[in-house]
């Protein structure tokens, strides 16, 4: 394809023509201190920056955006920073997941309504990555993703601390009385001590790695710690590259085919990535008009070895992963399992990008013949309790629970669970199955990360550290345990989970991929007839829009009116 000419640029209609409106665009640019030579005939690069005072994972984005801009200027582009919703995982309630689609809409509409020729997507904290990519995919302008990068290792008295995983671990120890409140306070101050996103293989590291495996970042970008000077250099390189991408008209639609999603799913599984990636990748694929269902994840999981020895599945953290060679090194281990012909944003194929990749520490990035887990790092379960599927991460579950039958201890919602879980009178033992209802896309709402239900205190004190837990919620990628998640359809809309009663026997069999409620059909029919749909949670605003249009977990929780389809036409400029 012939490269674009300046008059072919989308922004030309704003800046380059001689009309009353373009006079306004130029005169108001002059008001901001720009002259025509700053932008005329140059690609306008939107930089969608999810920086915010309330997002600790993106604190360095104020500096990084300047480095991206430097790269854009160097390559002959005109950078325009546009703030976008930050989705701060620790602070936003009820769940950042509720607002992922909001960010995706904001991205799409920002790009459509302003004179952008290409876009740099700056994100990293959990849902920002899929939100940014979903919006950019729907808009289909040249786009490149700039990952926030993980933070450095946490530290407490010389002990390495990992985001999330060590929170759950030491919270359990505090409740069991094996560490003191003063220890807990010190852990609080040492666990997040540098800019960047969570540095375990949580959702952030999983999704930025998925973005790289899809071909949407420069090679190696996802693994560089935020505090490393190479991260700043990568930001400038990203700025330079997007300008070239505009001239070459390289768009997400040219990159995000079925093979790219195969690579992303395979890589996520080899990393021992977060279960959240399933929901996000399904949604991202549907935006790109690519078929990707839960069975595909299960099929790839059966044969993909888990090679990244990173917490919570393994031992190390993202900083170690970077020093060991980072994502390109891990992907080079996978070799021909990946579709190496896929094109990536640097204009080369994935195979070409991996040619120089090397593993520097085989303890962190394991050899193919010594994986952490040979296969089944993820399992998709079906049965009368989850007709549309549920997921579990077998390596994170105690082996004795991989096949389990036990009586249900039922919590109607999170509030009920929080009020009763540590009640000494709760009838529960290590064999029980903890069931949480109303925590799904609509019930949560926003499918919060409540799926790692806490072990009841009285069992913790007896040394119990894992139990079978079932919910329609998600689970943080930094969590672990025998947690069956994403049960679909969810209980709030009358899925079978809604019909579970105290003491019902539940059976899970990971090898058989089964999740069964051992109650006969006649009794379930009686319960269904008596079931009363909960009242709507939102009568107005974004919550009402969300409730009307969000899809179930197995379909990616996108809005039904945003999936698939061609981009909406550009606005007229009169
Ligand atoms: Fe932002 Fe974990 S809190 S990635």
Tab-separated table of N, CA, C and O in Angstrom, residues 29-102:
chain	number	residue	atom	x	y	z
A	29	UNK	N	-5.493	26.974	18.079
A	29	UNK	CA	-4.176	26.362	18.281
A	29	UNK	C	-3.151	27.457	18.556
A	29	UNK	O	-2.268	27.314	19.419
A	30	UNK	N	-3.282	28.576	17.831
A	30	UNK	CA	-2.390	29.715	18.069
A	30	UNK	C	-2.554	30.222	19.504
A	30	UNK	O	-1.582	30.611	20.168
A	31	UNK	N	-3.811	30.169	19.981
A	31	UNK	CA	-4.070	30.602	21.358
A	31	UNK	C	-3.286	29.752	22.359
A	31	UNK	O	-2.897	30.213	23.430
A	32	UNK	N	-3.018	28.483	21.976
A	32	UNK	CA	-2.252	27.584	22.858
A	32	UNK	C	-0.752	27.689	22.615
A	32	UNK	O	0.033	26.934	23.182
A	33	UNK	N	-0.365	28.620	21.728
A	33	UNK	CA	1.064	28.858	21.534
A	33	UNK	C	1.675	28.099	20.375
A	33	UNK	O	2.890	28.130	20.194
A	34	UNK	N	0.846	27.414	19.587
A	34	UNK	CA	1.381	26.668	18.445
A	34	UNK	C	1.356	27.539	17.189
A	34	UNK	O	0.466	28.373	17.012
A	35	UNK	N	2.334	27.318	16.316
A	35	UNK	CA	2.290	27.933	14.993
A	35	UNK	C	1.936	26.847	13.977
A	35	UNK	O	2.021	25.644	14.281
A	36	UNK	N	1.612	27.272	12.777
A	36	UNK	CA	1.222	26.296	11.746
A	36	UNK	C	2.302	25.232	11.531
A	36	UNK	O	2.003	24.083	11.279
A	37	UNK	N	3.559	25.642	11.654
A	37	UNK	CA	4.638	24.683	11.391
A	37	UNK	C	4.666	23.562	12.431
A	37	UNK	O	5.264	22.519	12.206
A	38	UNK	N	4.031	23.783	13.584
A	38	UNK	CA	3.996	22.719	14.591
A	38	UNK	C	3.133	21.544	14.142
A	38	UNK	O	3.420	20.396	14.497
A	39	UNK	N	2.062	21.841	13.387
A	39	UNK	CA	1.114	20.758	13.098
A	39	UNK	C	0.813	20.564	11.614
A	39	UNK	O	0.339	19.509	11.216
A	40	UNK	N	1.091	21.550	10.799
A	40	UNK	CA	0.628	21.461	9.416
A	40	UNK	C	1.293	20.305	8.658
A	40	UNK	O	2.518	20.184	8.638
A	41	UNK	N	0.471	19.470	8.088
A	41	UNK	CA	0.963	18.340	7.309
A	41	UNK	C	1.531	17.219	8.154
A	41	UNK	O	2.123	16.273	7.622
A	42	UNK	N	1.365	17.299	9.485
A	42	UNK	CA	1.929	16.278	10.373
A	42	UNK	C	0.814	15.399	10.942
A	42	UNK	O	-0.301	15.893	11.188
A	43	UNK	N	1.126	14.130	11.213
A	43	UNK	CA	0.128	13.296	11.890
A	43	UNK	C	-0.147	13.834	13.297
A	43	UNK	O	0.788	14.121	14.044
A	44	UNK	N	-1.419	13.951	13.617
A	44	UNK	CA	-1.804	14.331	14.984
A	44	UNK	C	-1.915	13.048	15.800
A	44	UNK	O	-2.679	12.140	15.456
A	45	UNK	N	-1.101	12.985	16.842
A	45	UNK	CA	-1.071	11.770	17.659
A	45	UNK	C	-1.785	12.036	18.983
A	45	UNK	O	-1.307	12.814	19.822
A	46	UNK	N	-2.921	11.418	19.159
A	46	UNK	CA	-3.619	11.494	20.448
A	46	UNK	C	-2.863	10.603	21.429
A	46	UNK	O	-2.476	9.479	21.092
A	47	UNK	N	-2.633	11.121	22.617
A	47	UNK	CA	-2.021	10.300	23.669
A	47	UNK	C	-3.077	10.176	24.764
A	47	UNK	O	-3.376	11.151	25.463
A	48	UNK	N	-3.666	8.998	24.860
A	48	UNK	CA	-4.715	8.791	25.858
A	48	UNK	C	-4.048	8.354	27.147
A	48	UNK	O	-3.535	7.241	27.263
A	49	UNK	N	-4.036	9.272	28.099
A	49	UNK	CA	-3.259	9.107	29.327
A	49	UNK	C	-4.200	8.848	30.497
A	49	UNK	O	-5.037	9.695	30.821
A	50	UNK	N	-4.040	7.695	31.140
A	50	UNK	CA	-4.897	7.365	32.284
A	50	UNK	C	-4.227	7.750	33.602
A	50	UNK	O	-4.498	7.146	34.631
A	51	UNK	N	-3.365	8.780	33.550
A	51	UNK	CA	-2.767	9.292	34.793
A	51	UNK	C	-3.863	9.880	35.668
A	51	UNK	O	-4.831	10.468	35.171
A	52	UNK	N	-3.691	9.763	36.988
A	52	UNK	CA	-4.571	10.440	37.930
A	52	UNK	C	-3.898	10.455	39.289
A	52	UNK	O	-3.102	9.566	39.607
A	53	UNK	N	-4.251	11.463	40.100
A	53	UNK	CA	-3.738	11.526	41.471
A	53	UNK	C	-4.187	10.327	42.292
A	53	UNK	O	-3.614	10.051	43.338
A	54	UNK	N	-5.213	9.621	41.835
A	54	UNK	CA	-5.719	8.510	42.648
A	54	UNK	C	-5.335	7.148	42.072
A	54	UNK	O	-5.805	6.126	42.559
A	55	UNK	N	-4.453	7.153	41.080
A	55	UNK	CA	-4.008	5.851	40.562
A	55	UNK	C	-2.512	5.648	40.839
A	55	UNK	O	-1.665	6.149	40.117
A	56	UNK	N	-2.184	4.875	41.887
A	56	UNK	CA	-0.775	4.704	42.253
A	56	UNK	C	0.036	3.985	41.176
A	56	UNK	O	1.254	4.142	41.114
A	57	UNK	N	-0.616	3.210	40.338
A	57	UNK	CA	0.098	2.441	39.305
A	57	UNK	C	0.554	3.331	38.157
A	57	UNK	O	1.379	2.910	37.350
A	58	UNK	N	-0.001	4.536	38.062
A	58	UNK	CA	0.290	5.414	36.932
A	58	UNK	C	0.935	6.731	37.383
A	58	UNK	O	0.885	7.716	36.640
A	59	UNK	N	1.527	6.760	38.560
A	59	UNK	CA	2.101	8.025	39.057
A	59	UNK	C	3.167	8.568	38.108
A	59	UNK	O	3.326	9.772	37.984
A	60	UNK	N	3.896	7.687	37.448
A	60	UNK	CA	4.990	8.118	36.575
A	60	UNK	C	4.509	8.552	35.192
A	60	UNK	O	5.305	8.953	34.354
A	61	UNK	N	3.215	8.448	34.926
A	61	UNK	CA	2.698	8.795	33.594
A	61	UNK	C	2.820	10.288	33.287
A	61	UNK	O	2.804	10.681	32.124
A	62	UNK	N	2.931	11.128	34.361
A	62	UNK	CA	3.138	12.562	34.086
A	62	UNK	C	4.475	12.765	33.387
A	62	UNK	O	4.602	13.599	32.507
A	63	UNK	N	5.490	12.002	33.810
A	63	UNK	CA	6.801	12.079	33.142
A	63	UNK	C	6.772	11.314	31.819
A	63	UNK	O	7.272	11.778	30.807
A	64	UNK	N	6.197	10.129	31.845
A	64	UNK	CA	6.240	9.284	30.642
A	64	UNK	C	5.525	9.939	29.460
A	64	UNK	O	5.948	9.785	28.314
A	65	UNK	N	4.465	10.676	29.755
A	65	UNK	CA	3.747	11.288	28.637
A	65	UNK	C	4.638	12.313	27.949
A	65	UNK	O	4.562	12.489	26.724
A	66	UNK	N	5.510	12.962	28.724
A	66	UNK	CA	6.436	13.915	28.107
A	66	UNK	C	7.438	13.179	27.222
A	66	UNK	O	7.869	13.673	26.187
A	67	UNK	N	7.808	11.974	27.634
A	67	UNK	CA	8.753	11.188	26.831
A	67	UNK	C	8.081	10.662	25.554
A	67	UNK	O	8.702	10.623	24.487
A	68	UNK	N	6.809	10.295	25.675
A	68	UNK	CA	6.066	9.899	24.469
A	68	UNK	C	5.992	11.090	23.514
A	68	UNK	O	6.249	10.963	22.310
A	69	UNK	N	5.681	12.260	24.055
A	69	UNK	CA	5.573	13.463	23.212
A	69	UNK	C	6.910	13.755	22.530
A	69	UNK	O	6.946	14.126	21.352
A	70	UNK	N	7.999	13.594	23.290
A	70	UNK	CA	9.330	13.825	22.702
A	70	UNK	C	9.530	12.929	21.482
A	70	UNK	O	9.996	13.375	20.435
A	71	UNK	N	9.142	11.669	21.620
A	71	UNK	CA	9.273	10.738	20.498
A	71	UNK	C	8.407	11.156	19.314
A	71	UNK	O	8.831	11.073	18.153
A	72	UNK	N	7.192	11.627	19.596
A	72	UNK	CA	6.286	12.057	18.522
A	72	UNK	C	6.886	13.252	17.795
A	72	UNK	O	6.933	13.287	16.553
A	73	UNK	N	7.387	14.239	18.552
A	73	UNK	CA	8.020	15.408	17.916
A	73	UNK	C	9.212	14.979	17.070
A	73	UNK	O	9.400	15.427	15.942
A	74	UNK	N	10.049	14.084	17.647
A	74	UNK	CA	11.257	13.631	16.942
A	74	UNK	C	10.919	13.036	15.575
A	74	UNK	O	11.656	13.209	14.608
A	75	UNK	N	9.792	12.329	15.523
A	75	UNK	CA	9.432	11.626	14.282
A	75	UNK	C	8.595	12.488	13.347
A	75	UNK	O	8.146	12.011	12.300
A	76	UNK	N	8.342	13.735	13.741
A	76	UNK	CA	7.605	14.630	12.850
A	76	UNK	C	6.104	14.572	13.026
A	76	UNK	O	5.354	14.848	12.088
A	77	UNK	N	5.644	14.238	14.229
A	77	UNK	CA	4.214	14.250	14.519
A	77	UNK	C	3.847	15.402	15.433
A	77	UNK	O	4.724	16.162	15.887
A	78	UNK	N	2.579	15.547	15.697
A	78	UNK	CA	2.071	16.606	16.578
A	78	UNK	C	1.312	15.922	17.729
A	78	UNK	O	0.217	15.388	17.517
A	79	UNK	N	1.896	15.885	18.953
A	79	UNK	CA	1.273	15.157	20.059
A	79	UNK	C	0.178	15.966	20.750
A	79	UNK	O	0.351	17.156	21.009
A	80	UNK	N	-0.918	15.297	21.050
A	80	UNK	CA	-2.027	15.929	21.769
A	80	UNK	C	-2.442	14.986	22.902
A	80	UNK	O	-2.958	13.899	22.655
A	81	UNK	N	-2.189	15.416	24.123
A	81	UNK	CA	-2.534	14.558	25.268
A	81	UNK	C	-4.005	14.713	25.625
A	81	UNK	O	-4.506	15.820	25.767
A	82	UNK	N	-4.691	13.591	25.763
A	82	UNK	CA	-6.100	13.593	26.151
A	82	UNK	C	-6.241	12.730	27.404
A	82	UNK	O	-5.910	11.540	27.366
A	83	UNK	N	-6.695	13.289	28.515
A	83	UNK	CA	-6.865	12.458	29.712
A	83	UNK	C	-8.021	11.482	29.529
A	83	UNK	O	-9.001	11.790	28.859
A	84	UNK	N	-7.853	10.295	30.088
A	84	UNK	CA	-8.933	9.301	30.007
A	84	UNK	C	-9.129	8.685	31.391
A	84	UNK	O	-8.217	8.689	32.225
A	85	UNK	N	-10.317	8.144	31.612
A	85	UNK	CA	-10.684	7.639	32.939
A	85	UNK	C	-9.614	6.673	33.474
A	85	UNK	O	-9.185	5.766	32.782
A	86	UNK	N	-9.251	6.838	34.732
A	86	UNK	CA	-8.043	6.176	35.230
A	86	UNK	C	-8.224	4.736	35.679
A	86	UNK	O	-7.302	3.939	35.644
A	87	UNK	N	-9.404	4.332	36.129
A	87	UNK	CA	-9.682	2.958	36.609
A	87	UNK	C	-8.625	2.501	37.613
A	87	UNK	O	-7.862	1.559	37.351
A	88	UNK	N	-8.607	3.144	38.752
A	88	UNK	CA	-7.630	2.828	39.799
A	88	UNK	C	-8.124	1.640	40.616
A	88	UNK	O	-9.061	1.759	41.415
A	89	UNK	N	-7.484	0.512	40.423
A	89	UNK	CA	-7.956	-0.751	41.001
A	89	UNK	C	-8.181	-0.685	42.517
A	89	UNK	O	-9.204	-1.161	43.011
A	90	UNK	N	-7.260	-0.093	43.283
A	90	UNK	CA	-7.487	-0.149	44.725
A	90	UNK	C	-8.609	0.761	45.213
A	90	UNK	O	-9.170	0.518	46.273
A	91	UNK	N	-8.932	1.810	44.467
A	91	UNK	CA	-9.812	2.836	45.020
A	91	UNK	C	-11.224	2.856	44.438
A	91	UNK	O	-12.149	3.321	45.089
A	92	UNK	N	-11.393	2.417	43.193
A	92	UNK	CA	-12.673	2.636	42.523
A	92	UNK	C	-13.690	1.556	42.927
A	92	UNK	O	-13.393	0.370	42.835
A	93	UNK	N	-14.864	1.974	43.353
A	93	UNK	CA	-15.912	1.054	43.809
A	93	UNK	C	-17.176	1.233	42.954
A	93	UNK	O	-17.396	2.318	42.432
A	94	UNK	N	-18.012	0.211	42.818
A	94	UNK	CA	-17.873	-1.094	43.448
A	94	UNK	C	-16.784	-1.948	42.806
A	94	UNK	O	-16.335	-2.907	43.416
A	95	UNK	N	-16.364	-1.603	41.573
A	95	UNK	CA	-15.355	-2.405	40.899
A	95	UNK	C	-14.915	-1.660	39.659
A	95	UNK	O	-15.743	-1.079	38.943
A	96	UNK	N	-13.612	-1.673	39.382
A	96	UNK	CA	-13.147	-1.050	38.141
A	96	UNK	C	-13.751	-1.750	36.924
A	96	UNK	O	-13.890	-1.148	35.862
A	97	UNK	N	-14.095	-3.010	37.105
A	97	UNK	CA	-14.666	-3.769	35.985
A	97	UNK	C	-15.953	-3.119	35.484
A	97	UNK	O	-16.267	-3.173	34.299
A	98	UNK	N	-16.683	-2.496	36.406
A	98	UNK	CA	-17.919	-1.840	35.996
A	98	UNK	C	-17.622	-0.690	35.027
A	98	UNK	O	-18.452	-0.340	34.194
A	99	UNK	N	-16.419	-0.132	35.137
A	99	UNK	CA	-16.094	1.047	34.338
A	99	UNK	C	-15.160	0.760	33.160
A	99	UNK	O	-14.778	1.675	32.445
A	100	UNK	N	-14.788	-0.515	32.964
A	100	UNK	CA	-13.930	-0.844	31.816
A	100	UNK	C	-14.599	-0.417	30.515
A	100	UNK	O	-13.965	0.185	29.644
A	101	UNK	N	-15.886	-0.706	30.385
A	101	UNK	CA	-16.593	-0.359	29.145
A	101	UNK	C	-16.757	1.153	29.008
A	101	UNK	O	-16.828	1.681	27.897
A	102	UNK	N	-16.835	1.826	30.159
A	102	UNK	CA	-16.916	3.292	30.155
A	102	UNK	C	-15.634	3.860	29.535
A	102	UNK	O	-15.675	4.733	28.665
